Coordinates of C-alpha atoms in Angstrom, one line a residue:
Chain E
X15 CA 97.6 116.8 72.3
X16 CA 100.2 114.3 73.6
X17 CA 100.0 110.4 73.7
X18 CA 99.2 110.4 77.2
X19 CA 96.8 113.5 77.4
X20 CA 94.9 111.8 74.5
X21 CA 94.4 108.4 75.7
X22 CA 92.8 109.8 79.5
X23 CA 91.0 112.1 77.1
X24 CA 89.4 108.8 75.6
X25 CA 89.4 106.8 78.7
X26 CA 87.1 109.9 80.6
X27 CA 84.6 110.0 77.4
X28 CA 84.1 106.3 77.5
X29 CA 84.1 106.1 81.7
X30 CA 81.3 108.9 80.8
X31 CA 79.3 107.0 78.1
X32 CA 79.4 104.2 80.8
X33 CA 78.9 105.9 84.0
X34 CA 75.1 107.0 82.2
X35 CA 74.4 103.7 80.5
X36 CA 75.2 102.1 84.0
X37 CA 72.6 105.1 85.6
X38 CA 70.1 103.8 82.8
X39 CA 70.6 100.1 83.9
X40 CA 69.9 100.7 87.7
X41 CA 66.8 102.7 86.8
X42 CA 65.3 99.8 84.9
X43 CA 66.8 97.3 87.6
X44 CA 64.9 99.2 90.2
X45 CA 61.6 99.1 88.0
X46 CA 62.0 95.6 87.7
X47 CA 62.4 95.4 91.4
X48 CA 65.5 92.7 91.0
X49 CA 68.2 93.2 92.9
X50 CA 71.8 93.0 91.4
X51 CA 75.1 91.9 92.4
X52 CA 78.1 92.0 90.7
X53 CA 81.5 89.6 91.5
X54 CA 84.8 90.7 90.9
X55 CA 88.2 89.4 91.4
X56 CA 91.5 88.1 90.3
X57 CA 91.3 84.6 87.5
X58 CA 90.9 81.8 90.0
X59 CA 89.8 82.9 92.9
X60 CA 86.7 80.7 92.7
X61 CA 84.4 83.2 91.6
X62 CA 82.5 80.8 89.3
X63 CA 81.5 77.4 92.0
X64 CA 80.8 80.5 94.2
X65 CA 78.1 81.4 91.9
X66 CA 76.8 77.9 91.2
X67 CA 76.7 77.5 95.1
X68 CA 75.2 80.7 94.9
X69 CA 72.4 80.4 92.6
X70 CA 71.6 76.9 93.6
X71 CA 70.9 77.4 97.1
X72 CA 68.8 80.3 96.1
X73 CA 67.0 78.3 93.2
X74 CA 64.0 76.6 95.3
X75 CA 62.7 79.7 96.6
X76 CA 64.0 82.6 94.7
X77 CA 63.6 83.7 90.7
X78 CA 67.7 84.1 90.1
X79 CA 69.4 84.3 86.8
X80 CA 72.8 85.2 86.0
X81 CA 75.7 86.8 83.6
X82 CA 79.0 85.9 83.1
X83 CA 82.2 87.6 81.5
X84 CA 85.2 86.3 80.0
X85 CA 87.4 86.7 77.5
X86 CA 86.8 83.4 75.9
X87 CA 85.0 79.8 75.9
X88 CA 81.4 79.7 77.2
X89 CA 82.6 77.3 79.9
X90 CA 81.4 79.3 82.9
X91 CA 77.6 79.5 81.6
X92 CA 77.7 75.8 81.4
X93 CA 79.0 75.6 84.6
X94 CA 77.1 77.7 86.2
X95 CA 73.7 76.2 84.0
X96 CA 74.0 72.9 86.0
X97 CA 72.7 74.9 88.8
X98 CA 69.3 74.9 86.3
X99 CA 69.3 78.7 86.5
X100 CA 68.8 81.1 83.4
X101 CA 72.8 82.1 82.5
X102 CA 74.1 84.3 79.5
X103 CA 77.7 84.4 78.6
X104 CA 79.8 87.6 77.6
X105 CA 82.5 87.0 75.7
X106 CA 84.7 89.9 75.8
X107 CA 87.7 89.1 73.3
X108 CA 90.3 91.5 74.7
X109 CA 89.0 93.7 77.0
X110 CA 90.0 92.9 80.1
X111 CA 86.3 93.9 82.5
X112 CA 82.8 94.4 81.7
X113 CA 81.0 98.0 80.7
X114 CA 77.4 98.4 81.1
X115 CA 76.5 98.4 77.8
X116 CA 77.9 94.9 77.4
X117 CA 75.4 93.9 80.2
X118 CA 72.5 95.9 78.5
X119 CA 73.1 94.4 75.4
X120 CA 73.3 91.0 76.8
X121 CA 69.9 91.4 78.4
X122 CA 68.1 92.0 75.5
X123 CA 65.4 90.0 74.9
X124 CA 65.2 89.2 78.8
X125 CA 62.3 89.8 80.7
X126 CA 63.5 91.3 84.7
X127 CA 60.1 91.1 85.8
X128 CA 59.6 88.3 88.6
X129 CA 63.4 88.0 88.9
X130 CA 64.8 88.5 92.2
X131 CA 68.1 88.4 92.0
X132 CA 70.3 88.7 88.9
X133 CA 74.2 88.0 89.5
X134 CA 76.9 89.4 86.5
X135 CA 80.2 87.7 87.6
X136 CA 83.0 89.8 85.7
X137 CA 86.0 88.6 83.8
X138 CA 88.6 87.7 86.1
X139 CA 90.9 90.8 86.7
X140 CA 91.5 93.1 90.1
X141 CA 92.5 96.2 87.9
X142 CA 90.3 96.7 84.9
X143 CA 86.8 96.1 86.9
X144 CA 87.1 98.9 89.1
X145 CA 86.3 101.7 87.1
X146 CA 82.8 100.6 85.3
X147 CA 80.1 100.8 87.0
X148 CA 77.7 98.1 85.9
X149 CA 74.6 99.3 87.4
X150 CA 74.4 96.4 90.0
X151 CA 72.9 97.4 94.1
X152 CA 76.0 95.1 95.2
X153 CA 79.5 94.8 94.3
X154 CA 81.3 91.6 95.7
X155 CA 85.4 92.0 96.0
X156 CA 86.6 88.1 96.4
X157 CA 90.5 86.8 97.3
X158 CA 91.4 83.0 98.1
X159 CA 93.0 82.6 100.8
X160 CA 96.1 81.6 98.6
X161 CA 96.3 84.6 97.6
X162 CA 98.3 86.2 99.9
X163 CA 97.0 88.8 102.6
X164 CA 98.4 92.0 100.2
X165 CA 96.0 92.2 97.9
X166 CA 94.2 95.1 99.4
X167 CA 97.3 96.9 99.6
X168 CA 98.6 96.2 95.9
X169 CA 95.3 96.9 94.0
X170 CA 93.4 99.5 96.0
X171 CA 90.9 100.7 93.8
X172 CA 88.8 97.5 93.4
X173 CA 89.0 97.0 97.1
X174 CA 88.4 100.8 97.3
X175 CA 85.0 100.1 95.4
X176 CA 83.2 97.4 96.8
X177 CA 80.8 96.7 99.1
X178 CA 81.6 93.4 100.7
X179 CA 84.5 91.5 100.4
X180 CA 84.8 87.5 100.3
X181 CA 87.5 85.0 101.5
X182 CA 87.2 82.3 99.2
X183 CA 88.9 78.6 99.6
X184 CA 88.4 79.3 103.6
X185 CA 89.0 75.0 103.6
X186 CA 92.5 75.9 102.4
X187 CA 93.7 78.3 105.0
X188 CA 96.0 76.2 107.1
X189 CA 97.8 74.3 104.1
X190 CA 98.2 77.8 102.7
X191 CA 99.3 79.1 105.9
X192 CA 97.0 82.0 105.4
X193 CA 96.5 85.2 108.5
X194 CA 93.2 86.3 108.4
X195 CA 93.8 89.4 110.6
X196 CA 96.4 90.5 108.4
X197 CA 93.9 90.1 105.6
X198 CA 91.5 91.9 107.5
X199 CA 93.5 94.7 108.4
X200 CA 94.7 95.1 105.0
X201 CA 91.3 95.4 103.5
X202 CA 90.0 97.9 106.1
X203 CA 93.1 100.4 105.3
X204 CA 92.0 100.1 101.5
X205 CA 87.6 100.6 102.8
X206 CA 87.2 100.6 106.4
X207 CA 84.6 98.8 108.1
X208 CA 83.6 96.8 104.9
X209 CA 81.9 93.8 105.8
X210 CA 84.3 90.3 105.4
X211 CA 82.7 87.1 104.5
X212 CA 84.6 84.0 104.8
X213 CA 83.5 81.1 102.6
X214 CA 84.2 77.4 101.2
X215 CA 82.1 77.1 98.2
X216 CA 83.5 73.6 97.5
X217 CA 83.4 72.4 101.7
X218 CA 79.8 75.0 102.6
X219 CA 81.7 76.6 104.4
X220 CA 80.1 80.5 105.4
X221 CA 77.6 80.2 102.6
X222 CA 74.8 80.6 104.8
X223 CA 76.4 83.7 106.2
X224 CA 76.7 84.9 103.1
X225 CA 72.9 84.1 102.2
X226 CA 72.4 86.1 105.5
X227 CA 74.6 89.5 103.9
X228 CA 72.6 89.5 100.9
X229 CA 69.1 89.2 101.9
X230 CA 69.7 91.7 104.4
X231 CA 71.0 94.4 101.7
X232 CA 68.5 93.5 99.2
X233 CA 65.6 94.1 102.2
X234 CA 67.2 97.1 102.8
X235 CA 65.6 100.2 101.4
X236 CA 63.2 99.0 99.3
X237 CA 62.1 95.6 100.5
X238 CA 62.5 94.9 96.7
X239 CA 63.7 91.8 96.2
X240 CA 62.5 89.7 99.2
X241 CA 59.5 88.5 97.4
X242 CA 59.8 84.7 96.8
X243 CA 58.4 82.9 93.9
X244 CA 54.6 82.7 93.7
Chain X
X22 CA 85.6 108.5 63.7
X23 CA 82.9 106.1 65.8
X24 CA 84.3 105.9 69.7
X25 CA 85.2 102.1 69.1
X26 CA 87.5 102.9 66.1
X27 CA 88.7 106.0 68.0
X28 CA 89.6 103.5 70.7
X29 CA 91.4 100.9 68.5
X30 CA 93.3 103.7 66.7
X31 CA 94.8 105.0 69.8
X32 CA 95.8 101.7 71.7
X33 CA 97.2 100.1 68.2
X34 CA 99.7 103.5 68.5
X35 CA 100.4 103.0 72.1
X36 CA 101.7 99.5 71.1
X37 CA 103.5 100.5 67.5
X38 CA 105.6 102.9 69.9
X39 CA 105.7 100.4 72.4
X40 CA 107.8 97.5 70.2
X41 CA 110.3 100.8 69.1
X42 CA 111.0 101.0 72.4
X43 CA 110.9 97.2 72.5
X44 CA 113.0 96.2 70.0
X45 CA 115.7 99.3 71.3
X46 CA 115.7 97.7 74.6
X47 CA 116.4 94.3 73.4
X48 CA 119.1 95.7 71.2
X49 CA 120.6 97.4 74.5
X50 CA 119.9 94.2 76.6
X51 CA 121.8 91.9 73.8
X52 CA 125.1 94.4 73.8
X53 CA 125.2 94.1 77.6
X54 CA 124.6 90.7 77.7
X55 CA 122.4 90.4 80.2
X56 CA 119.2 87.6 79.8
X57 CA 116.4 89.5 80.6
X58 CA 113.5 87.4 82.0
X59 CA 110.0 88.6 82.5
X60 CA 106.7 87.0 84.6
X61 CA 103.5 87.2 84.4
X62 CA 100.4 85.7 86.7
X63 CA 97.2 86.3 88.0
X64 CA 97.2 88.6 92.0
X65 CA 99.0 86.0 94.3
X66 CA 100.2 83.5 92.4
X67 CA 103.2 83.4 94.0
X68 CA 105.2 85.7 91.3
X69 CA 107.5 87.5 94.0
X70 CA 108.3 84.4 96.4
X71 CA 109.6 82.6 93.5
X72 CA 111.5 85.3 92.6
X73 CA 113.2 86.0 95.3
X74 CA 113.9 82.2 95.6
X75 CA 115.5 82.5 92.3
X76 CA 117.8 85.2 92.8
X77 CA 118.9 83.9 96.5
X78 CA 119.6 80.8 94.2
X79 CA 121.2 82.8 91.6
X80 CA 123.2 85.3 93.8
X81 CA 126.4 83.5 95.0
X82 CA 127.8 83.0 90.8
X83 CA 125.5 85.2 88.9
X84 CA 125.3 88.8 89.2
X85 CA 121.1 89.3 89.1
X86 CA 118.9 92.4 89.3
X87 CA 115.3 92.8 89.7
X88 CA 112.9 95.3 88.5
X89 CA 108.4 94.7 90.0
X90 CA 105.6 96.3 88.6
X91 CA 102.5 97.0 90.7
X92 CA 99.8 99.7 91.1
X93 CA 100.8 100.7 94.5
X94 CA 103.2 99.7 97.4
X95 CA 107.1 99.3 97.3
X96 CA 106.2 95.7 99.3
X97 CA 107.9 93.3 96.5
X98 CA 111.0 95.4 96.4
X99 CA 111.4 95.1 99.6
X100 CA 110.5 91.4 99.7
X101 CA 112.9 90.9 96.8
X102 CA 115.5 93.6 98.7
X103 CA 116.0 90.1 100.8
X104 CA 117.5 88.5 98.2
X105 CA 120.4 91.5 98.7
X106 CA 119.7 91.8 94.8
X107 CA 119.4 94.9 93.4
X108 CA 115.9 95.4 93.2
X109 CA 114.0 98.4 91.6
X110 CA 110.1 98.8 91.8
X111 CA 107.9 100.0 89.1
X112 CA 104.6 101.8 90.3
X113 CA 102.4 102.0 87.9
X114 CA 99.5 103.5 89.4
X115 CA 96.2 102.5 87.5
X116 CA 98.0 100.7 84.6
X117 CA 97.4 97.2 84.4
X118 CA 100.6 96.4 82.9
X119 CA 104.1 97.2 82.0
X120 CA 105.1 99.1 79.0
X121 CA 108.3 99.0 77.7
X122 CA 108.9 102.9 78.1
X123 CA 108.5 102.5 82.3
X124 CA 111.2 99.3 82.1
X125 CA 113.6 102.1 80.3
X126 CA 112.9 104.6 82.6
X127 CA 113.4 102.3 85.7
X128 CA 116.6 101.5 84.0
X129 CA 117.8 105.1 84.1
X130 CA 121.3 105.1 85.9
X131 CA 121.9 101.2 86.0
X132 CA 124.4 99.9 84.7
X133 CA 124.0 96.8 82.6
X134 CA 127.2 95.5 81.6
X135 CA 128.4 92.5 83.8
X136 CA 124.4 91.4 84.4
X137 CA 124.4 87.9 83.7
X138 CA 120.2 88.5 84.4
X139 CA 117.5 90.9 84.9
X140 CA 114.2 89.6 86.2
X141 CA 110.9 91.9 85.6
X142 CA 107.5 90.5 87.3
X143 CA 105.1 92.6 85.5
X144 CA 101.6 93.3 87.5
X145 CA 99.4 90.7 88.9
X146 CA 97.1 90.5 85.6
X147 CA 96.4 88.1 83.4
X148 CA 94.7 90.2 80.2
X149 CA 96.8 93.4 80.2
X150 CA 100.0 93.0 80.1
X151 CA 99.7 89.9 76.9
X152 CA 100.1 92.5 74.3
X153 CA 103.2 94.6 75.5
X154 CA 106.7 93.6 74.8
X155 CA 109.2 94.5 76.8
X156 CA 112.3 93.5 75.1
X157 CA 113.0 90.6 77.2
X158 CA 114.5 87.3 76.2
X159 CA 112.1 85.0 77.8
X160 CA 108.6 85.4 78.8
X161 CA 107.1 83.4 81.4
X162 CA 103.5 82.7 82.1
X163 CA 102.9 81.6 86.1
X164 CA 99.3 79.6 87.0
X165 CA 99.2 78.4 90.8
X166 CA 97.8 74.8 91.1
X167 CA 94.7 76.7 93.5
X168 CA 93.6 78.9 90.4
X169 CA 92.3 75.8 88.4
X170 CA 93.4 74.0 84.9
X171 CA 91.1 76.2 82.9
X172 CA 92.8 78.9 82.9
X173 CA 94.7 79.4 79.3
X174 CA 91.5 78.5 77.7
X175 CA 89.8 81.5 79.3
X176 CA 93.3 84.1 79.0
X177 CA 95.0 82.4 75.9
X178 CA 96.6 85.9 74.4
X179 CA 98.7 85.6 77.5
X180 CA 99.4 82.0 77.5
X181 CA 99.9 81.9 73.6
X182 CA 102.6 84.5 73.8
X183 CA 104.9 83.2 76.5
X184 CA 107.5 80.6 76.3
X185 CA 107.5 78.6 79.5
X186 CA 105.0 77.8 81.7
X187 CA 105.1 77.2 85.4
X188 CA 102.9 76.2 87.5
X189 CA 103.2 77.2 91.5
X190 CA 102.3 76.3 94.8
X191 CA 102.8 72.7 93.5
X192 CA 102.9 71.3 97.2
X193 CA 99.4 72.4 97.2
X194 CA 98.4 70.2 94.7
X195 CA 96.2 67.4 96.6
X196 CA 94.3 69.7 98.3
X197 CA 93.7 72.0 95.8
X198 CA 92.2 68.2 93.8
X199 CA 94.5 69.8 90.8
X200 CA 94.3 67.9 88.0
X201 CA 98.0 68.4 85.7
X202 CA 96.8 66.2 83.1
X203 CA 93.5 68.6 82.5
X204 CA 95.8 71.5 83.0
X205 CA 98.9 70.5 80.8
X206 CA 96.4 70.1 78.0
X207 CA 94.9 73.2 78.5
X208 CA 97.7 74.8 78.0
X209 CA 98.9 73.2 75.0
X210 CA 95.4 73.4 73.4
X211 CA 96.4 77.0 73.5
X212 CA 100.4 76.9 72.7
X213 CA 101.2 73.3 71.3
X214 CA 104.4 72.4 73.4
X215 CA 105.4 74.9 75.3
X216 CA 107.9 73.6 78.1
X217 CA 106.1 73.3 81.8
X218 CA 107.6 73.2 85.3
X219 CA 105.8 72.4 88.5
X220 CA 107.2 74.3 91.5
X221 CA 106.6 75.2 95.2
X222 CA 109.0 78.4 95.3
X223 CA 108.0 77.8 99.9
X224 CA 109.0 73.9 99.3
X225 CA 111.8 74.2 97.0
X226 CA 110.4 71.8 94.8
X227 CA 111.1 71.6 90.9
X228 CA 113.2 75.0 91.4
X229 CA 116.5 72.9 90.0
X230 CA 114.2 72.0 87.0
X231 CA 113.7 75.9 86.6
X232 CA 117.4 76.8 86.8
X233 CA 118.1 73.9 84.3
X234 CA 115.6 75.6 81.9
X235 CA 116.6 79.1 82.8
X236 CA 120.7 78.1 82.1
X237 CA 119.9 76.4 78.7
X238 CA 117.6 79.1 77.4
X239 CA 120.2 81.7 78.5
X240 CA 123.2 79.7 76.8
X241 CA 121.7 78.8 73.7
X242 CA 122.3 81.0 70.9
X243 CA 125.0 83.3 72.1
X244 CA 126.2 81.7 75.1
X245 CA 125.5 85.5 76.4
X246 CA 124.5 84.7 80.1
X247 CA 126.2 82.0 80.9
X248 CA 129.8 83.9 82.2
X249 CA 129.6 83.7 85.3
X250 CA 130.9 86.5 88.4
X251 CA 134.3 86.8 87.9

């Protein structure tokens, strides 16, 4: 076998091995009735006060913990922990995305029961990502506005799979001169029709909207995870 | 062999054959005398509109080429194409990085010889592409003021093996609330003084700073790319 033929020979079995762990994962997610989201996008795009927004407007009413990948420093869990939610961080060394083992592993020892909302926020990267699934009901594509409207266009396949996508630093769009229907366009010829949310973590800007998106998938279906705390 | 080891095994091959082809680029790049520059950044940093700033700059005494990586979409050649440099586009398709074999092949048919400088911006990606050499002389590591000073401490293989760093969309900087102090010490907690440049490619700011830079590094040694057009 060739160098190439032998490395997508290694990269199918190990897409495999995850593809099942990831099946394993939503089973028990469902069980546990918790509803997951996963975040992906490119280092800097805000990902991380997006989650602390996140989980801290949820906090009063809603059982919410989260996960966090990166290739080093446990600084995002101790960002996000101000928010006084339950946060584990994976450290990844090298590899540049998450795999659902990593999350399984870093799980262990947690109880799902009684959560509502678990959020695993993946190492910073519009490539990598898009081939694991993770086992989450929700997967978040996000670009900053300073970004440039391309994105879609230059890295389809993460665009390709999500299910939302999210505008972050929405504050920013007139110093960064940014065209939101060129933005738009561009991310429906990647997925068409995919829902866009446009959000200021930092000003509270479109949060609520956001809030809105998420209990309406979660109620979706199952009903599953809009229980609140007893 | 366990599918970890299998794993390791294959990628520390891909990047043993990678540095042959490497170190025979370098050799070919050195004989031509052409400096050969590369860039890496996260997605939208602002790798391409400072390019192209550069080689408009460059253009009326140096004779400048460009070669762009990205999954998908000839968009920064053509960008670049403004420049009226000769500009060559690298699609990688699901690789996350260049390798040193696809800069060869790009090469195919181009003549070196009387190149004072050859640009390559490698994908938007701030993991992948740390560990591939591609025979150039200087490696440059791009962080916009928007993406936040932590940055090298979360991707330090990638800040730890590039020479300069620079830091974009500098005219940003008040509203983004960027903090160089925080970020200039991040990055030297990672790679103790390495050389950084503020610019705002859209603003022309600190772009003289970056030719300065780029003429010394270019000149020292073997005064290679410093001959100008004739």
């Amino acid at each position: 076998m060739n160098r190439d033929a032998r490395i997508i020979a290694v990269r199918q079995n190990v897409l495999k091995r995850n593809d099942l762990v990831a099946r394993e994962l939503r089973q028990e997610f469902r069980t546990a009735g918790v509803f997951v989201v996963s975040l992906v996008s490119s280092p800097g795009t805000g990902k991380t006060v997006f989650l602390e927004k996140t989980l801290t407007l949820l906090q009063p009413e809603y059982r919410v913990a989260a996960l966090v990948g990166d290739l080093a420093t446990q600084n995002d869990a101790e960002r996000l922990a101000r928010s006084r939610a339950p946060v584990r961080q994976i450290v990844t060394g090298t590899f540049c995305h998450l795999e659902a083992e990593m999350v399984r592993k870093s799980l262990e020892g947690w109880s799902l029961a009684g959560l509502n909302f678990l959020f695993i926020e993946n190492v910073g990267n519009l490539v990598c990502p898009a081939s694991y699934d993770l086992g989450e009901d929700l997967r978040v594509v996000m670009m900053s506005v300073t970004e440039g409207e391309d994105k879609p266009l230059k890295y389809p396949p993460i665009f390709h799979g999500a299910d939302l996508a999210i505008i972050t630093k929405f504050d920013l769009r007139e110093a960064a001169e940014f065209d939101l229907r060129t933005a738009t366009h561009n991310i429906h010829a990647v997925r068409p029709e995919m829902p866009i949310i446009e959000v200021s973590a930092k000003k509270d800007i479109g949060m609520q909207d956001w809030l809105r998106f998420l209990f309406s998938a979660a109620g979706s279906g199952e009903q599953k995870a809009v229980g609140r705390k007893q």
